[in-house]
PDB file of C-alpha atoms and ligand atoms in Angstrom:
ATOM      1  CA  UNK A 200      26.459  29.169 -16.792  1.00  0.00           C
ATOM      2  CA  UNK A 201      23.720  26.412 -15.816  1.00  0.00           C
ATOM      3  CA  UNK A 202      22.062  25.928 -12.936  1.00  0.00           C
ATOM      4  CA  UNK A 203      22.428  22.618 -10.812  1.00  0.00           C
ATOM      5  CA  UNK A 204      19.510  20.929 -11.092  1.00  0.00           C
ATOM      6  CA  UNK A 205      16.934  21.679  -8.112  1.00  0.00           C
ATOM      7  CA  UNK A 206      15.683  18.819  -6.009  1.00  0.00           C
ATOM      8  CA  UNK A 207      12.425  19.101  -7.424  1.00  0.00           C
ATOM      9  CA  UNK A 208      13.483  19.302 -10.994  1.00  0.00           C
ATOM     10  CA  UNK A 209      15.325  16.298 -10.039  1.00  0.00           C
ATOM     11  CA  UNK A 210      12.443  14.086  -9.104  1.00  0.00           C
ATOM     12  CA  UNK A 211      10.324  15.505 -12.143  1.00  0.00           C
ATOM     13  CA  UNK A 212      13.025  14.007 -14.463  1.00  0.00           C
ATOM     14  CA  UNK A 213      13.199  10.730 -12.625  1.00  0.00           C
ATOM     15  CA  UNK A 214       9.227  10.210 -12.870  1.00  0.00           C
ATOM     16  CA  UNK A 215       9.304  11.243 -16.762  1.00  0.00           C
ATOM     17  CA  UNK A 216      11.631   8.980 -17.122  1.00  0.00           C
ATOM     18  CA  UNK A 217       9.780   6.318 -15.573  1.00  0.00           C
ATOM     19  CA  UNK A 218       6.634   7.238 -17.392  1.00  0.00           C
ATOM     20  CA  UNK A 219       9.405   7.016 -20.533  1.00  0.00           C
ATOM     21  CA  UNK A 220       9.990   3.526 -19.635  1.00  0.00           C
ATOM     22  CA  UNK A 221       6.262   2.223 -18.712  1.00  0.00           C
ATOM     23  CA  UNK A 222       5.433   3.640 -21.804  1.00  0.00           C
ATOM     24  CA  UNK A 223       8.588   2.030 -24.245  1.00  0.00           C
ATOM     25  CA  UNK A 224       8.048  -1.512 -22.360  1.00  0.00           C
ATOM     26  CA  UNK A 225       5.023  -2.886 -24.000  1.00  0.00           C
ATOM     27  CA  UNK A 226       6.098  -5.619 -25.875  1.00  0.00           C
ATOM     28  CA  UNK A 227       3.182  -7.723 -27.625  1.00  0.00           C
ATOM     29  CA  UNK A 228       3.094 -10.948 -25.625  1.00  0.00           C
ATOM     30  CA  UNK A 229       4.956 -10.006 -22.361  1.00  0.00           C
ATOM     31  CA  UNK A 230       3.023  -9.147 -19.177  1.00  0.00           C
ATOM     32  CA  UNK A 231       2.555  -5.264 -18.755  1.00  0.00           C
ATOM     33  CA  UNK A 232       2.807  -5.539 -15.093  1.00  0.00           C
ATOM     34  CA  UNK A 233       5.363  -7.588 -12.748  1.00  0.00           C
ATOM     35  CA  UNK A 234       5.368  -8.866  -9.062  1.00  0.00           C
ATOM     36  CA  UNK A 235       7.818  -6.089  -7.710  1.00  0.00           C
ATOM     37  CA  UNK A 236      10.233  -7.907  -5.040  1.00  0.00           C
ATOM     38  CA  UNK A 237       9.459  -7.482  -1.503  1.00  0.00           C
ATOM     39  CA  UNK A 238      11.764  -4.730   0.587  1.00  0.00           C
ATOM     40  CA  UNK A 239      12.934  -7.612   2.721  1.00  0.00           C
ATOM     41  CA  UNK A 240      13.300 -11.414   3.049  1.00  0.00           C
ATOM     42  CA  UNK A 241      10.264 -13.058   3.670  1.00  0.00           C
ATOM     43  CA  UNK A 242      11.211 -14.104   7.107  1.00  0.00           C
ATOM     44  CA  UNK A 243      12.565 -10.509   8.255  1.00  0.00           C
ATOM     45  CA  UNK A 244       9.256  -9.457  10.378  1.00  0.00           C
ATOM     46  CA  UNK A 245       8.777 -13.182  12.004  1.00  0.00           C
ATOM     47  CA  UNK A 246       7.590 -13.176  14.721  1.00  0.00           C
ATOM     48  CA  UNK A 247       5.215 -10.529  14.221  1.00  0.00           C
ATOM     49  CA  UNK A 248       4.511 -12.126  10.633  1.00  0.00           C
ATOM     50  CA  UNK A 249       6.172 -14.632   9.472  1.00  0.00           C
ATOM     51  CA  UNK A 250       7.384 -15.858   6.841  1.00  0.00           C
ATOM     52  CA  UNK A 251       5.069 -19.061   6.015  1.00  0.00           C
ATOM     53  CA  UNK A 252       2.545 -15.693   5.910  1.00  0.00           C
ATOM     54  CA  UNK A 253       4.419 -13.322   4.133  1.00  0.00           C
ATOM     55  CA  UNK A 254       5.213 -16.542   1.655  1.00  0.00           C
ATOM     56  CA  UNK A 255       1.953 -17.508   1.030  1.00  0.00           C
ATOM     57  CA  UNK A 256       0.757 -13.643   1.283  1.00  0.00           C
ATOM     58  CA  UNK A 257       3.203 -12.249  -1.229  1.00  0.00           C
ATOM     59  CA  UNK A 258       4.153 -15.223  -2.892  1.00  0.00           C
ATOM     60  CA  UNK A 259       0.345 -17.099  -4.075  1.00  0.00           C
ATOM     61  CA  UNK A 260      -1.966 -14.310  -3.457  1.00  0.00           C
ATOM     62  CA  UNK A 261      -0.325 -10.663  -4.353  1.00  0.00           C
ATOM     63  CA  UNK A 262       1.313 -12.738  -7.407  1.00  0.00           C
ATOM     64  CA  UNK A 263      -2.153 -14.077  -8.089  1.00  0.00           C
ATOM     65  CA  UNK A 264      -3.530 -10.589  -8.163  1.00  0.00           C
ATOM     66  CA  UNK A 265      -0.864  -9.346 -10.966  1.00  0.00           C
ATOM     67  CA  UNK A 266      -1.029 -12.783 -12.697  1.00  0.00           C
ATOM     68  CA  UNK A 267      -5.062 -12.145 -13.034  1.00  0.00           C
ATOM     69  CA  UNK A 268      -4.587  -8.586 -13.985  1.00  0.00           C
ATOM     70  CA  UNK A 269      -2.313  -9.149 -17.019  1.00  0.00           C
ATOM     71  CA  UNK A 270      -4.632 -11.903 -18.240  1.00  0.00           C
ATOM     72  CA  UNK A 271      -7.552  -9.140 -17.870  1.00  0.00           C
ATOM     73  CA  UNK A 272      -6.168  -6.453 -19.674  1.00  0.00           C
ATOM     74  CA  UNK A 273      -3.954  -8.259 -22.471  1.00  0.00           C
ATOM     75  CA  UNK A 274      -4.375  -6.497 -25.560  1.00  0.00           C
ATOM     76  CA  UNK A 275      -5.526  -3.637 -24.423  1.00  0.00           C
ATOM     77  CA  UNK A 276      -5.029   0.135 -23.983  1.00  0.00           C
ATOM     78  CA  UNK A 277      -5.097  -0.270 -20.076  1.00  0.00           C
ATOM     79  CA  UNK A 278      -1.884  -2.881 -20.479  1.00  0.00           C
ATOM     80  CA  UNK A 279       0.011   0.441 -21.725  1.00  0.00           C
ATOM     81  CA  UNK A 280      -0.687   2.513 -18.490  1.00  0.00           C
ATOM     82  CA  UNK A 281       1.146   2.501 -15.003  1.00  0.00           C
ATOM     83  CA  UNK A 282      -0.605   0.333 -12.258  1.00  0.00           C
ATOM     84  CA  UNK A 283      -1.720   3.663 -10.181  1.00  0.00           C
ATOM     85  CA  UNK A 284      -4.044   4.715 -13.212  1.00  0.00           C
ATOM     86  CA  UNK A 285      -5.411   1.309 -14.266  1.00  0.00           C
ATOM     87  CA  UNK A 286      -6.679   1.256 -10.785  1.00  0.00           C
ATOM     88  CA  UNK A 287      -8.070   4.949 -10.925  1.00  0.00           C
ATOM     89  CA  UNK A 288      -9.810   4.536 -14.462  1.00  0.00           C
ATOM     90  CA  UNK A 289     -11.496   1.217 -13.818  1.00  0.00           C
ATOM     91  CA  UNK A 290     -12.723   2.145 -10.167  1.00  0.00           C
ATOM     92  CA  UNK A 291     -16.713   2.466 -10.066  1.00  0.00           C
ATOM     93  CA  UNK A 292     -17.320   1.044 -13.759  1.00  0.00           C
ATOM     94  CA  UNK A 293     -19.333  -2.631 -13.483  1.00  0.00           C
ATOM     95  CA  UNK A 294     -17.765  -3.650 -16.712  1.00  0.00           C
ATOM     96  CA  UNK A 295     -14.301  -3.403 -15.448  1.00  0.00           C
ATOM     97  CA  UNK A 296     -15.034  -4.521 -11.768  1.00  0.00           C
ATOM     98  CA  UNK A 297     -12.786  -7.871 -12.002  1.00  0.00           C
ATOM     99  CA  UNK A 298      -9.953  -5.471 -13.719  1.00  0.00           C
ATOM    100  CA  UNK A 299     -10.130  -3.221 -10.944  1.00  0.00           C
ATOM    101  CA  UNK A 300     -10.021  -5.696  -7.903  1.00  0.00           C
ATOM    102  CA  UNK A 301      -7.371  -7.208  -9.061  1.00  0.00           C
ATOM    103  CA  UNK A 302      -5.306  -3.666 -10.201  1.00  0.00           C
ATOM    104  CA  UNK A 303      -6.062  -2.619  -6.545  1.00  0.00           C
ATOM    105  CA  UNK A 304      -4.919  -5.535  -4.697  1.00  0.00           C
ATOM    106  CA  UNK A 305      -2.072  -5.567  -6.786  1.00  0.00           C
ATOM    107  CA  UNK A 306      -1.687  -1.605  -6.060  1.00  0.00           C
ATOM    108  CA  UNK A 307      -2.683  -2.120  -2.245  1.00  0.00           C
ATOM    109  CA  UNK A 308      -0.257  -5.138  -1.082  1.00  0.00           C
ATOM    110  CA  UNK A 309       2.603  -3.107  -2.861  1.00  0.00           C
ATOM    111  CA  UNK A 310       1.967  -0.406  -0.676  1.00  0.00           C
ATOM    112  CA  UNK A 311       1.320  -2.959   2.636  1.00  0.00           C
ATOM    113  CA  UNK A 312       4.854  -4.147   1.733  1.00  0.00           C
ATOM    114  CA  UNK A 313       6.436  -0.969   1.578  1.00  0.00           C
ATOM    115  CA  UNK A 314       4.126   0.221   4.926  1.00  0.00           C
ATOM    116  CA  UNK A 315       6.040  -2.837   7.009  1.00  0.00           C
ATOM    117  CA  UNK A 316       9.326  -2.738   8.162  1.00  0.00           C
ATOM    118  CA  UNK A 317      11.408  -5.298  10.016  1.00  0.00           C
ATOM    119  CA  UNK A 318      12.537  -2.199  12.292  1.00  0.00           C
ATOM    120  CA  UNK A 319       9.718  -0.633  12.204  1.00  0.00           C
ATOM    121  CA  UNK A 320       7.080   0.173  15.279  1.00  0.00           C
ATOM    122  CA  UNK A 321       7.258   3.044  17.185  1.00  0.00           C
ATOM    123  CA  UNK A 322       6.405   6.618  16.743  1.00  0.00           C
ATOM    124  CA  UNK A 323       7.509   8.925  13.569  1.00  0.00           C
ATOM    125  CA  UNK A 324       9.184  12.244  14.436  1.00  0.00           C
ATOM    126  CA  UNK A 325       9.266  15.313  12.621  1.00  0.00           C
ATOM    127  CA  UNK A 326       6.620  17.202  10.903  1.00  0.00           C
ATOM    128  CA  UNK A 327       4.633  13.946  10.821  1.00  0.00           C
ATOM    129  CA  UNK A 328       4.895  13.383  14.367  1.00  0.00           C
ATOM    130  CA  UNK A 329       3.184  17.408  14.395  1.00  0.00           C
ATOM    131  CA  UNK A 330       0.632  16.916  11.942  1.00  0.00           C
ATOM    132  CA  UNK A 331      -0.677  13.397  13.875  1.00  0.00           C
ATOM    133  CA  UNK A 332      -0.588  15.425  17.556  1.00  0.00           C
ATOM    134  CA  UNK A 333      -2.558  18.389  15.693  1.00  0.00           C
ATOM    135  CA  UNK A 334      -4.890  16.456  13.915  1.00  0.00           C
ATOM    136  CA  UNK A 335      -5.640  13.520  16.246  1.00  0.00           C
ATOM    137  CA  UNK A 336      -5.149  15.134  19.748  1.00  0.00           C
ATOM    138  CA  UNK A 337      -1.836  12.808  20.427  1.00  0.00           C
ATOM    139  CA  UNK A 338       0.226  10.242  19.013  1.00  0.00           C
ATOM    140  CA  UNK A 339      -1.604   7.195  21.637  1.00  0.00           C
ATOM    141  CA  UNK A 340      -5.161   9.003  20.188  1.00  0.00           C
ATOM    142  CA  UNK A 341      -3.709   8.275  16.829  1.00  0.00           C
ATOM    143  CA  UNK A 342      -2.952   4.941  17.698  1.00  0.00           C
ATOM    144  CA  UNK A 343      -6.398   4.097  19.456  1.00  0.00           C
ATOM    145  CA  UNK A 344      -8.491   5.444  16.084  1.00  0.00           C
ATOM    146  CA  UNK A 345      -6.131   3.555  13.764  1.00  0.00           C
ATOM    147  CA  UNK A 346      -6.247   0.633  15.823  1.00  0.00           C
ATOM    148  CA  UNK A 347      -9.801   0.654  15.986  1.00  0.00           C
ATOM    149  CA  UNK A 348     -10.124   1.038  12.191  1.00  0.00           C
ATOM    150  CA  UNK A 349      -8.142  -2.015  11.274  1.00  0.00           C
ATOM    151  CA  UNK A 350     -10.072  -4.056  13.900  1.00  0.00           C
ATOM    152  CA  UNK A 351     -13.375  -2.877  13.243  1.00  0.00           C
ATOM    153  CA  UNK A 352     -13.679  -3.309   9.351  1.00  0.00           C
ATOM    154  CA  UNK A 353     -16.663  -5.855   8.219  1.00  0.00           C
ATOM    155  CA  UNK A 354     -14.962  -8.598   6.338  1.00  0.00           C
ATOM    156  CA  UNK A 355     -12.044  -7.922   4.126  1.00  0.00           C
ATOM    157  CA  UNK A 356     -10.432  -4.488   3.409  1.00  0.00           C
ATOM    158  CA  UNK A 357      -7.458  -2.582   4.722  1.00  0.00           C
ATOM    159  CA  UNK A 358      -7.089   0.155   7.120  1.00  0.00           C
ATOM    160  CA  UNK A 359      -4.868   3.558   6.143  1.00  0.00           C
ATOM    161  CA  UNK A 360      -3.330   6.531   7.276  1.00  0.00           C
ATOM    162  CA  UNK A 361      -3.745   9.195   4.430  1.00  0.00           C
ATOM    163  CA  UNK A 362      -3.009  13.121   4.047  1.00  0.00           C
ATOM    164  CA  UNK A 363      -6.281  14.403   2.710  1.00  0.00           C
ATOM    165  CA  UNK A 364      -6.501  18.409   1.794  1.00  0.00           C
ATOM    166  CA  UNK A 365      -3.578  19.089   4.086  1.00  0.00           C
ATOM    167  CA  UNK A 366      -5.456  16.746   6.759  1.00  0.00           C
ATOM    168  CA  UNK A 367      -4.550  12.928   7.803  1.00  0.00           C
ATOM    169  CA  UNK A 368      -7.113  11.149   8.380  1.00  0.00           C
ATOM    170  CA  UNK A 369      -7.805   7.322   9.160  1.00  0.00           C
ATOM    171  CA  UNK A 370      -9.678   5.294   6.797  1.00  0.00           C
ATOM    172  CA  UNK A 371     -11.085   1.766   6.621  1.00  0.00           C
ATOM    173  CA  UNK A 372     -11.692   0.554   3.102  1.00  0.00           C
ATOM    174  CA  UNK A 373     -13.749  -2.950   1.899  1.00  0.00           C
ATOM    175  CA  UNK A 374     -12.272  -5.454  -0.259  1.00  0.00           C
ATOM    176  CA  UNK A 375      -9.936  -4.203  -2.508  1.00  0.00           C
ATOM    177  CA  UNK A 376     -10.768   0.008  -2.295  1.00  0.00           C
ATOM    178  CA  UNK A 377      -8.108   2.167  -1.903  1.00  0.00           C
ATOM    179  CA  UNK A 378      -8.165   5.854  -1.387  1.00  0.00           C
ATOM    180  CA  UNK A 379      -6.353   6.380  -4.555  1.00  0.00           C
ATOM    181  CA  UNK A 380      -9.055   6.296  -6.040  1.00  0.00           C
ATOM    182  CA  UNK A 381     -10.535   9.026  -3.421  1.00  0.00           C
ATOM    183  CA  UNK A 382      -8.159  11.798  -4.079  1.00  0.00           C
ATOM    184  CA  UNK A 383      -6.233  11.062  -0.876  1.00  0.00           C
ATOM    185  CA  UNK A 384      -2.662  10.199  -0.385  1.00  0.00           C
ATOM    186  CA  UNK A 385      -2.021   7.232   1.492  1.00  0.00           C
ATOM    187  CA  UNK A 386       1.454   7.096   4.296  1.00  0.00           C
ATOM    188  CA  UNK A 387       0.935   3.601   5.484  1.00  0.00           C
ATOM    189  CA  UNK A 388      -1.642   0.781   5.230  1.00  0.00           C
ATOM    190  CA  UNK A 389      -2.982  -2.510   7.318  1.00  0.00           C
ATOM    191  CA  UNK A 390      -4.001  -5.262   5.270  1.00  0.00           C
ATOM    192  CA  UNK A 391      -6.878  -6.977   7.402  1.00  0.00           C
ATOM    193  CA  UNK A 392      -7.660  -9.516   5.141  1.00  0.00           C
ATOM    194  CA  UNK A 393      -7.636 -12.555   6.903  1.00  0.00           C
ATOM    195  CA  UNK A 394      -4.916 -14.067   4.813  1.00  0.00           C
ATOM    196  CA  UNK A 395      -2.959 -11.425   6.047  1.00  0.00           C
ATOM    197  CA  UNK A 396      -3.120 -12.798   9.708  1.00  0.00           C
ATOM    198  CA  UNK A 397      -4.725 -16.521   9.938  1.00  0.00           C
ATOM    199  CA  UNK A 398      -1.676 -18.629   9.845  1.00  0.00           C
ATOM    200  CA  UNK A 399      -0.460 -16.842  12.864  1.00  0.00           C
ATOM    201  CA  UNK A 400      -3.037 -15.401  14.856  1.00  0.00           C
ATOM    202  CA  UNK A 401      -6.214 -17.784  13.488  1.00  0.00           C
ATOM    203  CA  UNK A 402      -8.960 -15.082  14.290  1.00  0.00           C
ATOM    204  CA  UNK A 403      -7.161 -13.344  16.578  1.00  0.00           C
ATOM    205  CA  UNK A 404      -7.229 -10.126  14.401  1.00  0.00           C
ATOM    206  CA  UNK A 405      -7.064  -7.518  17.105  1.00  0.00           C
ATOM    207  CA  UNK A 406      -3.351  -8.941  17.850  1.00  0.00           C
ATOM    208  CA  UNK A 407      -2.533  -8.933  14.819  1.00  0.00           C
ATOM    209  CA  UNK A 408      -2.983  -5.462  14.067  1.00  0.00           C
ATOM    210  CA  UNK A 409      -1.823  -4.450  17.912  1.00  0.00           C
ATOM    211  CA  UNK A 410       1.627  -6.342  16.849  1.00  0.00           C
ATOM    212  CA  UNK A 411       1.800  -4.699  13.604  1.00  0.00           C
ATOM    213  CA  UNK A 412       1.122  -1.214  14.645  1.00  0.00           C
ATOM    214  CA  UNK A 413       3.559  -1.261  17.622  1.00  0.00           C
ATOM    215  CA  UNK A 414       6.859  -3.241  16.068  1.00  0.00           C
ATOM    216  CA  UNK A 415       6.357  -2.825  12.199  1.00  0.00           C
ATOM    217  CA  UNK A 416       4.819   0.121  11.150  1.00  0.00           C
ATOM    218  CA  UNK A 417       7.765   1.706   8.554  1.00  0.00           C
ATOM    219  CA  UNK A 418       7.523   5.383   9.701  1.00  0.00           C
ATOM    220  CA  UNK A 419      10.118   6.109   7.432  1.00  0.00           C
ATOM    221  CA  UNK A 420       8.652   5.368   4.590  1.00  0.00           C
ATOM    222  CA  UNK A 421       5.245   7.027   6.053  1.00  0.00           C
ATOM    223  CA  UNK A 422       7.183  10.277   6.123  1.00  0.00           C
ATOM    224  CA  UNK A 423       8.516  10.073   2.517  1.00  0.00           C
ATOM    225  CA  UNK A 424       5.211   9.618   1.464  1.00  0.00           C
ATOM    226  CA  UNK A 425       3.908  12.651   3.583  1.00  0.00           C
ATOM    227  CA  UNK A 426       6.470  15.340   2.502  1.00  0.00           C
ATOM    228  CA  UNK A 427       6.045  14.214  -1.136  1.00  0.00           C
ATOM    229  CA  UNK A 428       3.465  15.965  -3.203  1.00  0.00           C
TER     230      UNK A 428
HETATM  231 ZN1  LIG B 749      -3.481  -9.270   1.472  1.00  0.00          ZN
END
């Protein structure tokens, strides 16, 4: 008699098959890699961000970053790979820098996307809720450090929460870095670019990230990302 198929084995067949289909897709002149649509409509987090941002955000620069990145690697091997590895074997190699700033943006604002959420804000719960009080001495610690991170970065570059060796840890990255390149796992991420913010908060990036911590931060989707492996 066969076994039902365990949970696990369950989500092993459903990234094959994905890895199936990235691999199958790569027909000679299409674009290997697509603008995936946003979770929600563009004006769903106004006022925090709204949707003038999120249109010109989503719709002129993430697209710009996946439009770029197709041109980059047409033709070759790196068209035939999923996003998550073009970023990881182009990271640190000066004849692929332009490939991987623009496969890491492209990576990155997916991932800011999927970090926001119009009912978001809040604290998580759970086992998530336990690791942040362990690690960070309190949920309003966590907040402080994370806050800090997002407002403190030099320039452009994101802030992150990430599970590192059983760990979370906050990180600030430059540019277009991303700590999947780093070996760590990432739950949520703050874009502080200042397109992210300018239209509605000019330099006022400290509100900005105050806003979007307290009444956007997708804890949900944080806590997916923390119980998977
Ligand atoms: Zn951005």
């Amino acid at each position: 008699m066969s076994q039902p198929l365990s949970r696990r084995s369950v989500i092993k067949l459903g990234a094959f098959a994905a890895m199936t289909f990235w691999v199958r897709r790569v027909p000679a002149e299409t674009a290997p890699f697509a603008l995936p649509p946003l979770p929600w409509e563009e004006s769903a987090l106004a006022p925090t961000i709204s949707g003038q941002t999120i249109s010109f955000h989503y719709g002129k620069h993430h697209r710009t970053y996946v439009d770029n990145l197709n041109k980059l690697v047409a033709g070759s091997e790196l068209a035939d790979l999923p996003l998550e590895r073009v970023v990881q074997e182009t990271a640190g190699k000066s004849d692929k820098i332009a490939i991987f700033h623009n496969a890491a943006q492209a990576w990155n604002h997916t991932f800011y996307w999927n970090s926001l959420s119009p009912k978001g804000g809040g604290k998580p719960s759970g086992k998530l809720l336990e690791q942040i009080e362990r690690d960070f001495g309190g949920f309003d610690s966590f907040r402080t450090k994370l806050a800090q991170a997002a407002i403190g970065q030099f320039g452009s570059g994101w802030a992150w929460l990430v599970k590192s060796g059983g760990r979370l840890e906050i990180l600030a990255t430059a540019n277009a870095d991303t700590p999947i390149t780093m070996g760590k796992k990432p739950l949520l991420t703050i874009d502080v670019w200042e397109h992210a913010y300018y239209l509605d908060y000019q330099n006022r990036r400290a509100d900005y990230v105050n806003a979007v911590i307290d009444k956007l931060l997708h804890w949900d989707f944080a806590a997916r990302q923390f119980a998977s492996e």
